[in-house]
Structures are given as structure tokens and as C-alpha cells.
Coordinates of C-alpha atoms and ligand atoms in Angstrom, one line a residue:
X27 CA -7.2 10.3 -26.5
X28 CA -7.8 9.5 -30.4
X29 CA -10.6 7.4 -31.8
X30 CA -11.1 5.5 -34.9
X31 CA -13.4 2.9 -36.0
X32 CA -11.9 -0.6 -36.9
X33 CA -14.6 -3.2 -37.6
X34 CA -16.6 -3.6 -34.5
X35 CA -13.8 -2.7 -31.9
X36 CA -13.4 0.9 -31.2
X37 CA -9.8 1.4 -31.9
X38 CA -8.4 4.1 -29.7
X39 CA -4.7 5.2 -29.0
X40 CA -2.8 6.8 -26.3
X41 CA 0.7 7.2 -25.1
X42 CA 0.4 5.3 -21.7
X43 CA -2.6 3.1 -20.9
X44 CA -3.0 2.5 -17.2
X45 CA -4.4 -0.5 -15.5
X46 CA -6.0 0.3 -12.2
X47 CA -7.4 3.1 -10.6
X48 CA -5.6 2.5 -7.0
X49 CA -2.9 4.7 -5.4
X50 CA -0.2 3.3 -8.1
X51 CA -2.3 3.6 -11.3
X52 CA -3.9 7.4 -10.0
X53 CA -0.5 8.5 -9.0
X54 CA 1.1 7.6 -12.4
X55 CA -1.5 9.3 -14.2
X56 CA -1.3 12.4 -12.2
X57 CA 2.5 12.8 -12.7
X58 CA 2.3 12.3 -16.4
X59 CA -0.4 14.2 -17.1
X60 CA 1.5 17.3 -15.4
X61 CA 4.4 16.3 -17.6
X62 CA 2.0 16.7 -20.6
X63 CA 2.2 12.9 -21.8
X64 CA -1.2 11.5 -22.4
X65 CA -2.7 8.5 -20.2
X66 CA -5.9 6.7 -20.1
X67 CA -6.9 4.7 -16.9
X68 CA -8.9 1.4 -16.9
X69 CA -10.7 0.6 -13.7
X70 CA -12.9 -2.5 -13.4
X71 CA -15.0 -1.1 -10.7
X72 CA -16.9 1.9 -10.3
X73 CA -15.9 5.6 -9.0
X74 CA -17.9 5.0 -5.8
X75 CA -16.4 1.7 -5.0
X76 CA -12.7 2.5 -5.3
X77 CA -13.4 5.8 -3.4
X78 CA -15.0 3.8 -0.5
X79 CA -12.7 1.1 -0.1
X80 CA -11.1 1.2 3.2
X81 CA -7.2 0.0 3.1
X82 CA -4.3 1.7 4.5
X83 CA -4.0 4.8 6.7
X84 CA -0.3 6.0 7.0
X85 CA 1.4 8.3 4.2
X86 CA 5.2 8.3 4.4
X87 CA 6.9 11.7 4.6
X88 CA 8.0 11.8 1.0
X89 CA 4.5 10.4 0.0
X90 CA 3.0 13.5 1.7
X91 CA 5.4 16.2 0.4
X92 CA 4.6 14.6 -3.1
X93 CA 1.0 15.2 -2.8
X94 CA 1.6 18.5 -1.4
X95 CA 4.0 19.5 -4.0
X96 CA 1.8 18.3 -7.0
X97 CA -1.2 19.9 -6.1
X98 CA -3.4 17.1 -4.3
X99 CA -2.4 17.6 -0.7
X100 CA -4.9 20.4 0.4
X101 CA -7.6 17.9 2.2
X102 CA -5.0 15.6 3.6
X103 CA -3.3 18.8 5.7
X104 CA -7.2 20.0 6.2
X105 CA -8.2 16.6 7.7
X106 CA -5.6 14.4 8.0
X107 CA -3.1 14.1 11.3
X108 CA 0.5 14.7 11.4
X109 CA 1.9 12.2 13.4
X110 CA 5.7 13.2 15.0
X111 CA 6.0 9.9 16.4
X112 CA 4.6 6.4 17.0
X113 CA 4.6 4.2 19.9
X114 CA 5.8 0.3 20.7
X115 CA 4.4 -1.2 23.7
X116 CA 5.7 -4.4 24.9
X117 CA 6.0 -5.8 28.6
X118 CA 3.5 -3.4 29.8
X119 CA 6.0 -0.3 28.8
X120 CA 5.6 2.2 25.9
X121 CA 8.3 3.6 23.9
X122 CA 7.8 6.5 21.8
X123 CA 9.8 7.0 18.7
X124 CA 10.0 10.3 18.0
X125 CA 10.4 11.2 14.2
X126 CA 11.4 14.8 14.8
X127 CA 14.9 13.4 15.7
X128 CA 15.1 12.7 11.9
X129 CA 13.2 16.1 11.1
X130 CA 10.3 14.0 9.4
X131 CA 6.9 13.2 10.2
X132 CA 3.9 10.7 8.8
X133 CA 0.4 11.9 8.0
X134 CA -2.5 9.6 9.1
X135 CA -4.9 10.1 6.2
X136 CA -7.1 7.2 4.6
X137 CA -6.3 5.7 1.5
X138 CA -9.6 6.2 0.0
X139 CA -9.3 9.6 0.5
X140 CA -5.8 9.8 -1.4
X141 CA -7.5 7.9 -4.2
X142 CA -10.5 10.5 -4.0
X143 CA -8.3 13.4 -4.4
X144 CA -6.7 11.7 -7.2
X145 CA -9.4 10.9 -9.1
X146 CA -10.6 14.7 -8.6
X147 CA -7.6 16.1 -9.9
X148 CA -7.8 13.9 -12.8
X149 CA -11.0 15.0 -13.8
X150 CA -10.4 18.5 -13.2
X151 CA -7.3 18.1 -15.5
X152 CA -9.6 16.7 -18.2
X153 CA -7.8 13.3 -17.8
X154 CA -9.7 9.9 -19.0
X155 CA -10.5 7.3 -16.3
X156 CA -12.9 4.6 -17.7
X157 CA -14.6 3.3 -14.8
X158 CA -16.4 -0.3 -15.1
X159 CA -13.9 -1.3 -17.7
X160 CA -12.3 -4.5 -17.2
X161 CA -8.9 -5.2 -19.2
X162 CA -9.0 -9.2 -20.3
X163 CA -5.8 -8.8 -22.6
X164 CA -2.8 -7.2 -23.1
X165 CA -1.3 -8.2 -26.5
X166 CA 2.0 -7.1 -28.4
X167 CA 3.9 -5.5 -25.7
X168 CA 6.8 -7.5 -26.6
X169 CA 6.5 -6.4 -30.2
X170 CA 6.8 -2.6 -29.2
X171 CA 3.1 -2.0 -30.1
X172 CA 1.0 -2.9 -27.0
X173 CA -2.8 -3.2 -27.2
X174 CA -5.5 -3.2 -24.5
X175 CA -8.6 -5.3 -25.1
X176 CA -11.2 -4.6 -22.8
X177 CA -14.7 -4.6 -22.4
X178 CA -17.0 -1.6 -21.1
X179 CA -20.8 -1.4 -21.0
X180 CA -20.9 -5.1 -22.3
X181 CA -18.6 -4.2 -25.5
X182 CA -15.7 -5.5 -26.8
X183 CA -12.8 -2.7 -27.2
X184 CA -9.2 -1.8 -28.0
X185 CA -6.6 0.7 -27.3
X186 CA -3.2 0.9 -29.0
X187 CA -0.7 2.5 -27.0
X188 CA 3.1 3.0 -26.5
X189 CA 3.5 1.8 -23.0
X190 CA 1.2 -0.3 -20.6
X191 CA 1.5 0.4 -16.9
X192 CA -0.4 -2.7 -14.6
X193 CA -1.0 -1.0 -11.7
X194 CA -3.8 -3.4 -11.3
X195 CA -3.1 -4.7 -7.7
X196 CA -2.2 -8.4 -6.7
X197 CA -4.7 -10.1 -8.8
X198 CA -4.4 -8.2 -11.8
X199 CA -4.0 -9.2 -15.0
X200 CA -0.8 -7.2 -15.4
X201 CA 1.8 -10.0 -13.7
X202 CA -0.3 -13.1 -15.2
X203 CA 0.6 -11.6 -18.9
X204 CA 4.3 -11.9 -18.3
X205 CA 5.9 -14.7 -20.1
X206 CA 5.6 -17.2 -17.1
X207 CA 9.5 -18.4 -17.5
X208 CA 10.7 -15.0 -17.1
X209 CA 8.9 -14.5 -13.5
X210 CA 10.6 -15.5 -10.4
X211 CA 8.4 -15.4 -7.5
X212 CA 9.3 -14.9 -3.7
X213 CA 6.6 -15.7 -1.1
X214 CA 6.1 -15.7 2.6
X215 CA 2.4 -16.2 4.1
X216 CA 2.3 -15.8 7.8
X217 CA 0.1 -18.3 10.1
X218 CA -1.9 -15.4 11.3
X219 CA -4.2 -12.5 10.2
X220 CA -5.5 -9.2 11.4
X221 CA -8.8 -8.5 12.8
X222 CA -9.4 -5.1 11.7
X223 CA -12.3 -3.0 12.8
X224 CA -13.5 0.5 12.4
X225 CA -15.6 1.7 15.3
X226 CA -17.7 5.3 16.7
X227 CA -15.0 6.0 19.4
X228 CA -12.8 8.5 20.0
X229 CA -9.4 7.5 19.3
X230 CA -7.6 6.9 22.9
X231 CA -4.2 8.2 22.1
X232 CA -3.1 10.7 19.6
X233 CA -0.6 8.6 17.9
X234 CA -0.5 4.6 16.7
X235 CA 0.4 2.0 19.4
X236 CA 1.8 -0.9 17.9
X237 CA 1.9 -3.8 20.9
X238 CA 3.5 -6.9 21.5
X239 CA 1.6 -9.2 24.0
X240 CA 1.6 -12.9 24.9
X241 CA -2.1 -12.8 23.5
X242 CA -1.0 -11.5 20.5
X243 CA -0.3 -8.3 18.4
X244 CA -2.8 -5.2 18.6
X245 CA -2.6 -1.8 16.8
X246 CA -4.1 1.3 17.7
X247 CA -4.8 3.6 14.8
X248 CA -7.6 6.1 14.2
X249 CA -9.5 7.8 11.5
X250 CA -10.7 11.0 12.6
X251 CA -11.7 12.4 16.1
X252 CA -14.4 10.1 16.6
X253 CA -13.5 7.2 14.5
X254 CA -11.1 4.5 16.0
X255 CA -9.1 2.0 13.8
X256 CA -7.9 -0.8 15.2
X257 CA -6.6 -4.5 14.7
X258 CA -5.6 -7.4 16.5
X259 CA -4.0 -10.5 15.8
X260 CA -6.2 -13.5 15.0
X261 CA -5.8 -17.1 13.4
X262 CA -6.1 -17.6 10.0
X263 CA -9.3 -19.3 10.3
X264 CA -10.8 -17.0 12.8
X265 CA -14.6 -16.6 12.3
X266 CA -16.2 -13.2 12.9
X267 CA -19.6 -14.7 14.3
X268 CA -17.0 -15.6 17.0
X269 CA -15.7 -12.2 17.6
X270 CA -18.7 -10.1 19.3
X271 CA -17.6 -6.5 20.0
X272 CA -17.2 -7.3 23.4
X273 CA -14.7 -9.9 23.0
X274 CA -12.9 -7.5 20.4
X275 CA -13.0 -4.7 23.0
X276 CA -11.5 -7.0 25.9
X277 CA -8.8 -8.5 23.9
X278 CA -7.7 -4.8 22.7
X279 CA -7.8 -3.8 26.2
X280 CA -5.7 -6.6 27.5
X281 CA -3.0 -6.4 24.5
X282 CA -2.9 -2.5 24.9
X283 CA -2.9 -2.2 28.7
X284 CA 0.0 0.0 30.3
X285 CA 0.2 2.2 33.1
X286 CA -2.2 5.3 32.4
X287 CA -4.2 4.0 29.6
X288 CA -7.7 3.2 29.2
X289 CA -9.0 2.2 25.9
X290 CA -12.4 4.0 24.8
X291 CA -14.9 1.8 23.3
X292 CA -18.0 2.2 21.2
X293 CA -20.2 0.6 18.6
X294 CA -18.0 -1.2 15.8
X295 CA -19.3 -0.6 12.4
X296 CA -16.8 -2.5 10.3
X297 CA -15.1 -5.7 11.0
X298 CA -12.8 -7.6 8.8
X299 CA -10.2 -10.2 8.6
X300 CA -7.1 -9.6 6.4
X301 CA -4.4 -12.5 5.7
X302 CA -0.8 -11.4 6.1
X303 CA 2.0 -12.3 3.3
X304 CA 5.3 -10.8 1.7
X305 CA 5.4 -11.3 -2.2
X306 CA 7.6 -10.0 -4.8
X307 CA 7.6 -10.9 -8.4
X308 CA 10.8 -10.0 -10.5
X309 CA 11.1 -8.5 -13.0
X310 CA 8.8 -5.8 -12.9
X311 CA 9.0 -5.3 -16.8
X312 CA 8.7 -7.1 -20.2
X313 CA 8.7 -5.4 -23.4
X314 CA 6.6 -2.3 -23.4
X315 CA 4.7 -3.6 -20.0
X316 CA 5.4 -2.4 -16.8
X317 CA 4.0 -3.4 -13.1
X318 CA 3.6 -0.9 -10.1
X319 CA 2.6 -1.3 -6.8
X320 CA 0.7 -4.6 -5.4
X321 CA 0.8 -5.8 -9.1
X322 CA 4.4 -6.7 -8.5
X323 CA 4.7 -6.9 -4.3
X324 CA 2.8 -6.8 -1.4
X325 CA 4.0 -6.6 2.2
X326 CA 2.2 -7.5 5.6
X327 CA 0.7 -4.1 6.8
X328 CA 2.5 -3.9 10.0
X329 CA 5.0 -1.5 8.5
X330 CA 2.4 0.6 6.8
X331 CA 4.2 0.1 3.4
X332 CA 1.6 -1.3 0.7
X333 CA 0.4 2.3 -0.3
X334 CA 3.4 3.8 -0.1
X335 CA 5.5 1.4 -2.0
X336 CA 2.9 1.5 -4.7
X337 CA 3.3 5.2 -5.1
X338 CA 7.0 5.0 -5.1
X339 CA 6.9 2.8 -7.9
X340 CA 4.6 5.2 -9.6
X341 CA 7.3 7.8 -9.2
X342 CA 10.2 6.0 -10.7
X343 CA 7.9 4.8 -13.7
X344 CA 6.7 8.3 -14.6
X345 CA 10.4 9.7 -14.3
X346 CA 11.2 6.8 -16.8
X347 CA 8.5 7.2 -19.0
X348 CA 9.1 11.1 -19.0
X349 CA 12.9 10.3 -19.5
X350 CA 12.1 8.3 -22.8
X351 CA 9.6 10.2 -24.1
X352 CA 10.6 13.9 -23.5
X353 CA 14.1 13.3 -23.7
X354 CA 14.7 10.2 -25.7
X355 CA 16.7 8.9 -23.2
X356 CA 15.8 4.8 -22.8
X357 CA 18.1 3.8 -20.0
X358 CA 15.6 4.8 -16.9
X359 CA 13.2 2.5 -18.3
X360 CA 15.5 -0.3 -19.1
X361 CA 16.5 -0.3 -15.3
X362 CA 12.8 0.5 -14.3
X363 CA 13.1 -3.0 -12.3
X364 CA 16.1 -2.6 -11.1
X365 CA 15.6 0.9 -9.5
X366 CA 12.4 -0.3 -7.9
X367 CA 13.6 -3.4 -6.2
X368 CA 16.6 -1.8 -4.6
X369 CA 13.8 0.0 -2.6
X370 CA 11.2 -2.8 -2.7
X371 CA 13.5 -5.2 -0.9
X372 CA 14.1 -2.6 1.8
X373 CA 10.6 -2.2 2.3
X374 CA 9.9 -6.3 2.6
X375 CA 12.6 -6.5 5.0
X376 CA 11.2 -3.9 7.2
X377 CA 7.8 -5.2 7.0
X378 CA 9.0 -8.6 7.5
X379 CA 11.1 -7.2 10.7
X380 CA 7.7 -5.5 12.0
X381 CA 5.6 -8.2 11.5
X382 CA 8.2 -10.8 13.0
X383 CA 9.0 -8.8 16.2
X384 CA 5.6 -7.8 17.2
X385 CA 3.7 -10.8 16.4
X386 CA 3.2 -14.1 18.3
X387 CA 4.1 -17.5 16.7
X388 CA 2.8 -21.0 17.5
X389 CA 6.0 -22.6 16.5
X390 CA 8.3 -20.3 18.3
X391 CA 10.7 -22.1 21.0
X392 CA 11.6 -20.2 24.4
X393 CA 14.8 -19.3 22.2
X394 CA 13.0 -17.6 19.5
X395 CA 10.8 -15.8 22.3
X396 CA 13.8 -14.2 23.7
X397 CA 15.4 -13.3 20.4
X398 CA 12.3 -11.6 19.6
X399 CA 12.3 -9.6 23.2
X400 CA 16.2 -9.0 22.2
X401 CA 15.1 -7.5 19.0
X402 CA 12.4 -5.4 20.3
X403 CA 15.0 -4.0 23.2
X404 CA 17.4 -3.4 20.2
X405 CA 15.2 -1.4 18.1
X406 CA 13.6 0.6 20.8
X407 CA 16.0 1.3 23.3
X408 CA 19.3 1.4 21.4
X409 CA 20.2 5.0 19.4
X410 CA 21.2 3.2 16.3
X411 CA 18.1 0.6 16.5
X412 CA 15.6 3.2 17.0
X413 CA 17.2 5.7 14.3
X414 CA 16.7 2.6 11.9
X415 CA 13.4 1.8 13.2
X416 CA 12.3 5.3 12.6
X417 CA 14.2 6.0 9.0
X418 CA 12.3 3.0 7.7
X419 CA 9.0 3.7 9.3
X420 CA 8.8 7.3 8.2
X421 CA 10.0 6.1 4.5
X422 CA 13.3 5.5 2.8
X423 CA 14.2 8.3 -0.4
X424 CA 12.2 7.8 -3.4
X425 CA 14.7 8.1 -6.3
X426 CA 13.5 10.2 -8.8
X427 CA 11.8 12.7 -6.2
Ligands
FAS508 P1 -4.9 -1.5 -5.9 O1 -5.2 -3.2 -5.4 O2 -5.0 -0.6 -4.7 O3 -5.4 -1.0 -7.2 C1 -5.4 -1.9 -8.1 C2 -6.8 -1.6 -8.7 O4 -6.8 -1.9 -10.2 C3 -7.8 -2.1 -8.4 O5 -8.8 -0.7 -8.4 C4 -8.7 -2.7 -9.5 O6 -10.1 -2.9 -9.4 C5 -8.1 -2.6 -10.4 N1 -7.8 -4.0 -11.5 C6 -7.1 -5.0 -11.3 N2 -7.5 -5.7 -12.4 C7 -7.9 -5.1 -13.1 C8 -8.5 -5.0 -14.8 N3 -8.1 -6.5 -15.4 N4 -8.9 -4.2 -15.4 C9 -9.4 -2.9 -15.1 N5 -9.2 -2.7 -13.5 C10 -8.3 -3.7 -12.9 N6 -1.4 -1.2 3.2 C11 -1.2 -0.3 4.3 O7 0.1 0.1 4.1 N7 -1.7 -0.2 5.2 C12 -2.9 -0.9 5.7 O8 -3.4 -1.0 6.5 C13 -3.3 -1.9 4.3 N8 -4.7 -2.4 4.8 C14 -4.8 -3.4 3.5 C15 -5.9 -4.0 3.6 C16 -6.5 -4.7 2.5 C17 -7.8 -5.6 2.9 C18 -5.9 -5.0 1.1 C19 -6.3 -5.5 0.2 C20 -4.8 -4.1 1.5 C21 -4.1 -3.3 2.2 N9 -3.1 -2.6 2.4 C22 -2.6 -2.0 3.1 C23 -2.2 -2.4 1.2 C24 -2.9 -1.6 0.1 O9 -2.9 -0.3 0.7 C25 -2.2 -1.8 -1.5 O10 -0.7 -1.8 -0.9 C26 -2.6 -0.8 -2.4 O11 -3.9 -1.0 -2.4 C27 -1.8 -0.8 -3.3 O12 -2.1 0.2 -4.3 P2 -2.0 -0.5 -5.8 O13 -0.9 -1.2 -6.3 O14 -2.6 0.8 -6.7 O15 -3.1 -1.6 -6.0
PHB509 C1 -4.3 1.9 9.3 O1 -4.6 2.8 10.2 O2 -4.9 1.3 9.0 C2 -2.7 1.3 9.7 C3 -1.9 2.0 10.2 C4 -0.5 1.6 10.3 C5 -0.2 0.3 10.1 C6 -1.5 -0.4 9.2 C7 -2.7 0.1 9.3 O3 1.0 -0.1 10.2

């Protein structure tokens, strides 16, 4: 990045300005740096904050392969867990979905660990991440010479660039900067949330369990050999003060119960409630401004897709930027939205399907509940249904990888 002083604001320039040091922004910067394209990342939080933000846990097959192929998968293979299947529980019966049938697997490796690995790689490569730098405006992106206006250390500053990648999450400035008359939004909010816990308790299974129970959904996951990660469906207005450890463990034991299983409990050291939402904004671009990840779309975590969709957008955007800058081919960038949406809507469908199949809905009729059972039976107990569930869960192919 080159610096020059214009009046009070330091006027800096670079090729690609990336807003956000989450999975999308960090992966985009990582891929572009490997292609020799200059980037700067703006991140409003501190490094410590983003490296300790607990979120997703599952990496799709191709995302895990991408980390390995681009030199940031070593720790994942050292401390992560390879999972060759997952489990769906309903009517007290456990059904295992064997990913090996498709020759694939997923990795259980926390999002904040991926973020740590990508930040470390960027700093080793000499890439710049401006932490505690809040972008407050994106100018001229429709006039071909975008300018980032940001504040850092209490000072206003600007950066001119050729492309802006808004990887700034659902509440970022990128989507808000698109012309309002251009954006079409598709939105569904679910009438429940997930109460998520981290506990000092060895995982009670070596793979995940997605449980459908008359009391509500439950998910058994893990973070290490001594830390369990579990979730249970709860009302949107649930008050954590009314959920002491004992009640949480009792409810999880009920919802996860099946022959030969016992839930190992332990001190809960983190509790939170996450709302559930499906959302897509179209298009994902305007002029030289491009959205990637949660900036453009979010999914309920039932399908373990949020992090993986963000990385997939970054791969598609990186390939498109490389095509324009390195081979003077503008078409992939012009078609960025179309390429991403073809995959995103399949991810939205799968995440909606897993959420609709596995959760309890207060407004469900007796007919609705029988249809739900039929859906579970079809996707778990028929070869075509099972294959469909597995290929979506381990991850659809990412164009450009
Ligand atoms: P991110 O939100 O990760 O990153 C955006 C970054 O941009 C942030 O660091 C933010 O500080 C920065 N930023 C925003 N505005 C800025 C500005 N103006 N200037 C500078 N920086 C700015 N997904 C799953 O698959 N499984 C899960 O279990 C799961 N659990 C989740 C729990 C919670 C509470 C949340 C919020 C999400 C969860 N997700 C889960 C989804 C999550 O993993 C996202 O899909 C993923 O973080 C998306 O990555 P990014 O698009 O990079 O956005
Ligand atoms: C997690 O381990 O946090 C996790 C795993 C699978 C999901 C959602 C969350 O579908």
C-alpha cells in the first residue's frame, strides 16, 4: 500500500480494500495475496476480539481442502476433528449419515481458530490488517474509483482503491451502501432461537447428533476432548436467568435420549441465545463494490453453512478479481452475483430444510407434524434422500476451486 498526504487525511491507495476480518474477508485477502494482488483489510474490532469470537464449528469438505491447499490447514489437522458422518435422532432412534458413501468428510474446527490461522498467515506474508479501524463511508464505487473513509486512532483517513469487498457481516456498511432502489431482500425469521452452551464436559459422542424431539430441537457438538458444545431450541424471548445449568442439562438429556446413550455433564462456562434467520440480498454488487458472506446472506445454523458460505463467496470473488486484474477478463466480476446466488440459494434451501424438519413449531397442525415426520423418514431412510442430505451437508462444489 502506498501513502501520500492530502490535507489532513492520509490518502492511501491499494488495489482491493476489504472491509471485515471475518472468514470472508480474511480468506479473500489470503487468496488475493497468493495471486500477488495488493489488499488492505479494515477491521473495527481488536485482533483479540475477532480471534476469540465463538461462532461456527463445522468446515465443509472443500473448505477444509482449501485451507490445506493454501497453507493454512496445519493446525486444523492437528487439533480439529475429522468427522466421517453425522447423526439424526428422532422417535428415540439414532440414524447415522455416512459421509464416506460420497468419499468425503467434514472437519470440526472452530471458526475463531480459522480466523486465527488466517490472520497469522496474513501477517507472515506481510499483508496489512488495520484493527480498530471503522469504515464509515464507501464513496465513488459507481464512478470507477472507490474511496474508503475510515477512522483509526480517532483520526479520519481515506484510502483509494480499484475494488471494495464488503465482507463486513450482516450489520456492516457494505450492503447499506448499495443504492436502496437496487436491492431486493428475501427474509424469513424463525419463531425460536438456540440456547448455546460451552461446557467442561467430555463430548458424549464422537460425532454430532441433530435431535428432533417433542420438547424441541437439540444439537450435540464439541470443541475438544474436554469441551462440549451443545444447543437446544428455546423461545425467542427466553431469559438465560431462567436456565440454570441443571435445567439445561435435564432438557438436553431428554431431547438427546436414545438407547445406550448417556449425556456427560459438567460446568457450563458460556451460555448465549442466538436468533434464527434466513436472509438474502440481491444483487451482491454495484459498480466496484462487492458483498461477500454475511454481508449478503445469512442462514440458520442448523445446516452448519454460514461460515462455509462466506468462504465460498470469497473464493468466487477472488477468482473473479484475479481474472480482471491478471488476465484482463471482466466477465467473472460482472457475473459475480449470478455465480454466487446459484450456490447461495441451494444453501438457503438446505438450511431452511434442516431447520424446518428438526424444530418444533407452535403453529404446526397435526398434519404439519406428520409431514415433518415423513420428511425426516425420507431424508434418513431412503437412499436418494440420504444422499441428498449428505451431499448438501458436506458441501456443494464451489465454482472456481
Ligand atoms: P463476520 O460477521 O464473521 O465478519 C465481519 C467482520 O466485519 C466483523 O469482524 C466485523 O467486526 C467487521 N466489520 C463490520 N462492519 C465494519 C466496519 N464498518 N468497518 C470495519 N470492520 C467492520 N455459522 C455456522 O455455520 N454455524 C454456527 O454455529 C454459527 N453460529 C453463529 C453464532 C452467532 C452468534 C453468529 C452471529 C453467527 C453464527 N454463525 C454460525 C454464522 C457465522 O459463522 C457467519 O456465517 C460468519 O461469521 C460469516 O463470516 P463473514 O461473512 O466473514 O462475517
Ligand atoms: C457447532 O459446533 O457450533 C455447530 C455444529 C453444527 C451446526 C451448528 C453449530 O449445524
